[in-house]
mmCIF file of C-alpha atoms in Angstrom:
data_model
loop_
_atom_site.group_PDB
_atom_site.id
_atom_site.type_symbol
_atom_site.label_atom_id
_atom_site.label_comp_id
_atom_site.label_asym_id
_atom_site.label_seq_id
_atom_site.Cartn_x
_atom_site.Cartn_y
_atom_site.Cartn_z
ATOM 1 C CA MET A 1 -57.433 36.191 158.162
ATOM 2 C CA PHE A 2 -56.996 32.427 157.929
ATOM 3 C CA GLU A 3 -59.418 29.824 156.662
ATOM 4 C CA THR A 4 -60.503 27.975 159.776
ATOM 5 C CA ASN A 5 -64.247 27.486 160.072
ATOM 6 C CA VAL A 6 -63.899 23.878 161.282
ATOM 7 C CA GLU A 7 -67.343 22.279 161.290
ATOM 8 C CA ASN A 8 -66.965 20.630 164.697
ATOM 9 C CA PRO A 9 -63.936 21.759 166.723
ATOM 10 C CA ASN A 10 -65.206 19.608 169.627
ATOM 11 C CA LEU A 11 -63.726 16.630 167.770
ATOM 12 C CA TYR A 12 -60.216 17.938 168.496
ATOM 13 C CA SER A 13 -58.525 16.992 171.743
ATOM 14 C CA PRO A 14 -58.456 19.783 174.314
ATOM 15 C CA LEU A 15 -54.657 19.862 174.153
ATOM 16 C CA THR A 16 -54.782 20.347 170.379
ATOM 17 C CA LEU A 17 -57.229 23.211 170.909
ATOM 18 C CA ALA A 18 -54.867 24.658 173.529
ATOM 19 C CA TYR A 19 -51.927 24.321 171.140
ATOM 20 C CA ALA A 20 -53.740 26.439 168.543
ATOM 21 C CA GLY A 21 -55.098 28.789 171.207
ATOM 22 C CA ASP A 22 -51.636 29.449 172.618
ATOM 23 C CA ALA A 23 -50.462 30.734 169.244
ATOM 24 C CA VAL A 24 -53.596 32.821 168.680
ATOM 25 C CA TYR A 25 -53.382 34.394 172.130
ATOM 26 C CA GLU A 26 -49.667 35.131 171.752
ATOM 27 C CA LEU A 27 -50.288 36.824 168.393
ATOM 28 C CA TYR A 28 -53.175 38.834 169.855
ATOM 29 C CA ILE A 29 -51.023 40.088 172.761
ATOM 30 C CA ARG A 30 -48.060 40.907 170.531
ATOM 31 C CA THR A 31 -50.336 42.793 168.146
ATOM 32 C CA LYS A 32 -51.934 44.789 170.987
ATOM 33 C CA LEU A 33 -48.517 45.721 172.330
ATOM 34 C CA CYS A 34 -47.122 46.648 168.906
ATOM 35 C CA LEU A 35 -50.123 48.881 168.223
ATOM 36 C CA GLY A 36 -49.526 50.688 171.502
ATOM 37 C CA LYS A 37 -46.577 52.997 171.885
ATOM 38 C CA GLU A 38 -43.286 52.291 170.103
ATOM 39 C CA LEU A 39 -41.035 50.210 172.354
ATOM 40 C CA PRO A 40 -37.763 48.340 171.877
ATOM 41 C CA VAL A 41 -38.267 44.638 171.150
ATOM 42 C CA SER A 42 -36.785 43.647 174.511
ATOM 43 C CA LYS A 43 -39.440 45.707 176.320
ATOM 44 C CA LEU A 44 -42.175 44.338 174.053
ATOM 45 C CA HIS A 45 -41.072 40.811 174.927
ATOM 46 C CA LYS A 46 -41.007 41.558 178.645
ATOM 47 C CA ALA A 47 -44.455 43.140 178.454
ATOM 48 C CA SER A 48 -45.896 40.227 176.474
ATOM 49 C CA THR A 49 -44.712 37.686 179.027
ATOM 50 C CA THR A 50 -46.766 39.434 181.716
ATOM 51 C CA TYR A 51 -49.887 38.607 179.674
ATOM 52 C CA VAL A 52 -49.077 35.141 178.342
ATOM 53 C CA LYS A 53 -47.652 33.457 181.437
ATOM 54 C CA ALA A 54 -49.852 30.841 183.070
ATOM 55 C CA LYS A 55 -50.698 32.999 186.113
ATOM 56 C CA ALA A 56 -51.912 35.844 183.911
ATOM 57 C CA GLN A 57 -54.030 33.572 181.731
ATOM 58 C CA SER A 58 -55.494 31.939 184.845
ATOM 59 C CA ASP A 59 -56.321 35.359 186.308
ATOM 60 C CA ALA A 60 -57.860 36.480 183.005
ATOM 61 C CA VAL A 61 -60.129 33.469 182.600
ATOM 62 C CA HIS A 62 -61.313 33.707 186.195
ATOM 63 C CA ALA A 63 -62.096 37.402 185.696
ATOM 64 C CA ILE A 64 -64.275 36.732 182.639
ATOM 65 C CA MET A 65 -65.778 33.362 183.628
ATOM 66 C CA ASP A 66 -69.215 34.858 184.328
ATOM 67 C CA LYS A 67 -69.295 36.214 180.752
ATOM 68 C CA LEU A 68 -68.797 32.802 179.129
ATOM 69 C CA ASN A 69 -71.743 30.784 177.865
ATOM 70 C CA ASP A 70 -72.308 27.156 178.892
ATOM 71 C CA ASN A 71 -70.555 25.738 175.816
ATOM 72 C CA GLU A 72 -67.508 27.971 176.358
ATOM 73 C CA VAL A 73 -67.297 26.945 180.013
ATOM 74 C CA SER A 74 -67.468 23.306 178.901
ATOM 75 C CA VAL A 75 -64.587 23.776 176.433
ATOM 76 C CA TYR A 76 -62.584 25.603 179.120
ATOM 77 C CA LYS A 77 -63.158 22.769 181.603
ATOM 78 C CA ARG A 78 -62.155 20.129 179.045
ATOM 79 C CA GLY A 79 -58.873 21.990 178.522
ATOM 80 C CA ARG A 80 -58.326 22.610 182.219
ATOM 81 C CA ASN A 81 -58.869 18.943 183.055
ATOM 82 C CA ALA A 82 -56.732 17.555 180.217
ATOM 83 C CA LYS A 83 -53.648 15.697 181.372
ATOM 84 C CA SER A 84 -50.603 17.237 179.740
ATOM 85 C CA GLN A 85 -47.298 15.404 179.341
ATOM 86 C CA THR A 86 -45.406 18.559 180.307
ATOM 87 C CA VAL A 87 -44.996 19.872 183.815
ATOM 88 C CA PRO A 88 -44.706 23.627 184.319
ATOM 89 C CA LYS A 89 -41.288 24.804 185.449
ATOM 90 C CA ASN A 90 -42.163 28.311 186.597
ATOM 91 C CA ALA A 91 -45.887 28.030 187.193
ATOM 92 C CA ASP A 92 -48.256 26.699 189.794
ATOM 93 C CA ILE A 93 -49.953 23.543 188.473
ATOM 94 C CA THR A 94 -53.427 24.997 189.122
ATOM 95 C CA ASP A 95 -52.609 28.174 187.183
ATOM 96 C CA TYR A 96 -51.072 26.063 184.423
ATOM 97 C CA ARG A 97 -54.207 23.948 184.060
ATOM 98 C CA CYS A 98 -56.484 26.995 184.081
ATOM 99 C CA ALA A 99 -54.257 28.593 181.440
ATOM 100 C CA THR A 100 -54.517 25.437 179.335
ATOM 101 C CA GLY A 101 -58.297 25.656 179.620
ATOM 102 C CA PHE A 102 -58.210 29.291 178.519
ATOM 103 C CA GLU A 103 -55.983 28.426 175.560
ATOM 104 C CA ALA A 104 -58.319 25.547 174.628
ATOM 105 C CA LEU A 105 -61.236 27.989 174.570
ATOM 106 C CA VAL A 106 -59.283 30.427 172.395
ATOM 107 C CA GLY A 107 -58.271 27.612 170.044
ATOM 108 C CA TYR A 108 -61.837 26.320 169.896
ATOM 109 C CA LEU A 109 -63.264 29.709 168.902
ATOM 110 C CA TYR A 110 -60.462 30.268 166.423
ATOM 111 C CA LEU A 111 -60.867 26.910 164.692
ATOM 112 C CA LYS A 112 -64.640 27.292 164.740
ATOM 113 C CA GLY A 113 -64.202 30.573 162.868
ATOM 114 C CA ASP A 114 -66.168 32.531 165.471
ATOM 115 C CA ASN A 115 -63.905 35.547 165.171
ATOM 116 C CA GLU A 116 -66.397 37.992 166.660
ATOM 117 C CA ARG A 117 -66.727 36.033 169.909
ATOM 118 C CA LEU A 118 -63.004 35.269 169.925
ATOM 119 C CA LYS A 119 -62.217 38.987 169.770
ATOM 120 C CA GLU A 120 -64.740 39.722 172.549
ATOM 121 C CA ILE A 121 -63.118 37.164 174.847
ATOM 122 C CA LEU A 122 -59.584 38.277 174.024
ATOM 123 C CA ASP A 123 -60.509 41.929 174.554
ATOM 124 C CA MET A 124 -62.249 41.130 177.860
ATOM 125 C CA SER A 125 -59.256 39.136 179.083
ATOM 126 C CA PHE A 126 -56.803 41.868 178.059
ATOM 127 C CA GLN A 127 -58.869 44.499 179.858
ATOM 128 C CA ALA A 128 -59.244 42.290 182.930
ATOM 129 C CA LEU A 129 -55.476 41.842 183.162
ATOM 130 C CA ASN A 130 -54.943 45.582 182.763
ATOM 131 C CA ASN A 131 -57.451 46.211 185.562
ATOM 132 C CA ILE A 132 -55.687 43.672 187.773
ATOM 133 C CA ARG A 133 -52.318 45.313 187.045
ATOM 134 C CA GLN A 134 -53.706 48.767 187.865
ATOM 135 C CA GLY A 135 -55.050 47.431 191.146
ATOM 136 C CA GLU A 136 -51.642 45.977 191.995
ATOM 137 C CA THR A 137 -49.830 49.247 191.303
ATOM 138 C CA ALA A 138 -52.382 51.206 193.352
ATOM 139 C CA ASN A 139 -51.631 49.100 196.442
#
Protein backbone atom coordinates (compact mmCIF):
# COMPACT_ATOMS: atom_id res chain seq x y z
CA MET A 1 0.00 0.00 0.00
CA PHE A 2 2.80 2.41 0.88
CA GLU A 3 6.28 2.64 -0.56
CA THR A 4 8.52 1.41 2.23
CA ASN A 5 11.10 -1.14 1.15
CA VAL A 6 13.87 0.46 3.23
CA GLU A 7 17.18 -1.16 2.28
CA ASN A 8 18.41 -1.58 5.85
CA PRO A 9 15.80 -0.94 8.56
CA ASN A 10 18.39 -2.05 11.17
CA LEU A 11 19.89 1.44 10.82
CA TYR A 12 16.81 2.92 12.52
CA SER A 13 16.70 3.14 16.29
CA PRO A 14 14.48 0.53 17.92
CA LEU A 15 12.20 3.28 19.25
CA THR A 16 11.76 4.66 15.73
CA LEU A 17 10.86 1.16 14.55
CA ALA A 18 8.40 0.88 17.45
CA TYR A 19 6.89 4.25 16.56
CA ALA A 20 6.13 3.03 13.03
CA GLY A 21 5.10 -0.41 14.29
CA ASP A 22 2.60 1.07 16.74
CA ALA A 23 0.76 2.78 13.89
CA VAL A 24 0.86 -0.30 11.66
CA TYR A 25 -0.43 -2.57 14.42
CA GLU A 26 -3.19 -0.13 15.36
CA LEU A 27 -4.32 0.07 11.72
CA TYR A 28 -4.23 -3.72 11.40
CA ILE A 29 -6.41 -4.18 14.52
CA ARG A 30 -8.87 -1.47 13.50
CA THR A 31 -9.16 -3.00 10.04
CA LYS A 32 -9.76 -6.50 11.45
CA LEU A 33 -12.46 -5.17 13.75
CA CYS A 34 -14.14 -3.09 11.03
CA LEU A 35 -14.23 -6.10 8.71
CA GLY A 36 -15.94 -8.14 11.42
CA LYS A 37 -19.52 -7.43 12.35
CA GLU A 38 -20.91 -3.89 12.23
CA LEU A 39 -20.45 -2.21 15.61
CA PRO A 40 -20.85 1.33 16.92
CA VAL A 41 -17.57 3.26 16.97
CA SER A 42 -17.51 3.30 20.78
CA LYS A 43 -17.58 -0.51 20.85
CA LEU A 44 -14.96 -0.70 18.10
CA HIS A 45 -12.70 1.55 20.16
CA LYS A 46 -13.22 -0.50 23.30
CA ALA A 47 -12.51 -3.72 21.40
CA SER A 48 -9.37 -2.30 19.79
CA THR A 49 -7.91 -1.28 23.13
CA THR A 50 -8.05 -4.90 24.30
CA TYR A 51 -5.63 -5.76 21.46
CA VAL A 52 -3.33 -2.74 21.44
CA LYS A 53 -2.68 -2.25 25.15
CA ALA A 54 0.78 -3.19 26.38
CA LYS A 55 -0.38 -6.33 28.22
CA ALA A 56 -2.07 -7.69 25.10
CA GLN A 57 0.94 -7.00 22.89
CA SER A 58 3.22 -8.61 25.48
CA ASP A 59 0.97 -11.68 25.63
CA ALA A 60 0.84 -11.86 21.82
CA VAL A 61 4.59 -11.70 21.31
CA HIS A 62 5.21 -14.32 23.98
CA ALA A 63 2.64 -16.60 22.33
CA ILE A 64 4.35 -16.40 18.93
CA MET A 65 8.00 -16.15 20.04
CA ASP A 66 8.80 -19.72 18.95
CA LYS A 67 7.62 -18.85 15.42
CA LEU A 68 10.05 -15.94 15.00
CA ASN A 69 13.36 -16.40 13.21
CA ASP A 70 16.68 -15.36 14.78
CA ASN A 71 16.71 -11.95 13.08
CA GLU A 72 13.14 -11.20 14.21
CA VAL A 73 13.98 -12.18 17.79
CA SER A 74 17.00 -9.87 17.62
CA VAL A 75 14.86 -6.93 16.44
CA TYR A 76 12.30 -7.70 19.16
CA LYS A 77 15.02 -7.75 21.83
CA ARG A 78 16.50 -4.46 20.59
CA GLY A 79 13.07 -2.86 20.96
CA ARG A 80 12.37 -4.50 24.31
CA ASN A 81 15.69 -3.33 25.73
CA ALA A 82 15.49 0.23 24.38
CA LYS A 83 15.25 2.89 27.06
CA SER A 84 12.17 5.00 26.43
CA GLN A 85 11.73 8.51 27.81
CA THR A 86 8.10 7.75 28.64
CA VAL A 87 6.91 5.74 31.60
CA PRO A 88 3.70 3.73 31.25
CA LYS A 89 0.80 5.03 33.30
CA ASN A 90 -1.51 2.02 33.13
CA ALA A 91 0.90 -0.76 32.27
CA ASP A 92 3.45 -2.94 33.98
CA ILE A 93 6.95 -1.88 32.91
CA THR A 94 7.81 -5.43 31.77
CA ASP A 95 4.69 -5.63 29.60
CA TYR A 96 5.42 -2.15 28.26
CA ARG A 97 8.95 -3.11 27.23
CA CYS A 98 7.79 -6.35 25.62
CA ALA A 99 5.11 -4.40 23.75
CA THR A 100 7.76 -1.95 22.55
CA GLY A 101 9.79 -4.89 21.27
CA PHE A 102 6.74 -6.25 19.45
CA GLU A 103 6.05 -2.84 17.90
CA ALA A 104 9.72 -2.56 16.86
CA LEU A 105 9.43 -5.91 15.07
CA VAL A 106 6.24 -4.80 13.31
CA GLY A 107 7.86 -1.52 12.30
CA TYR A 108 10.98 -3.31 11.09
CA LEU A 109 9.02 -5.67 8.83
CA TYR A 110 6.85 -2.82 7.59
CA LEU A 111 9.76 -0.54 6.71
CA LYS A 112 11.64 -3.46 5.18
CA GLY A 113 8.66 -4.02 2.90
CA ASP A 114 8.29 -7.66 3.96
CA ASN A 115 4.52 -7.50 3.85
CA GLU A 116 4.02 -11.25 3.60
CA ARG A 117 5.92 -11.94 6.84
CA LEU A 118 4.38 -8.89 8.49
CA LYS A 119 0.89 -10.22 7.76
CA GLU A 120 1.85 -13.69 9.06
CA ILE A 121 3.07 -12.23 12.36
CA LEU A 122 0.08 -9.92 12.74
CA ASP A 123 -2.34 -12.75 11.96
CA MET A 124 -0.57 -15.09 14.41
CA SER A 125 -0.64 -12.46 17.15
CA PHE A 126 -4.32 -11.68 16.54
CA GLN A 127 -5.20 -15.37 16.69
CA ALA A 128 -3.09 -15.88 19.80
CA LEU A 129 -4.90 -13.06 21.59
CA ASN A 130 -8.27 -14.47 20.54
CA ASN A 131 -7.23 -17.88 21.89
CA ILE A 132 -6.11 -16.29 25.16
CA ARG A 133 -9.43 -14.42 25.43
CA GLN A 134 -11.41 -17.61 24.78
CA GLY A 135 -9.43 -19.37 27.49
CA GLU A 136 -10.20 -16.56 29.93
CA THR A 137 -13.93 -16.68 29.23
CA ALA A 138 -13.98 -20.48 29.57
CA ASN A 139 -12.60 -20.24 33.12
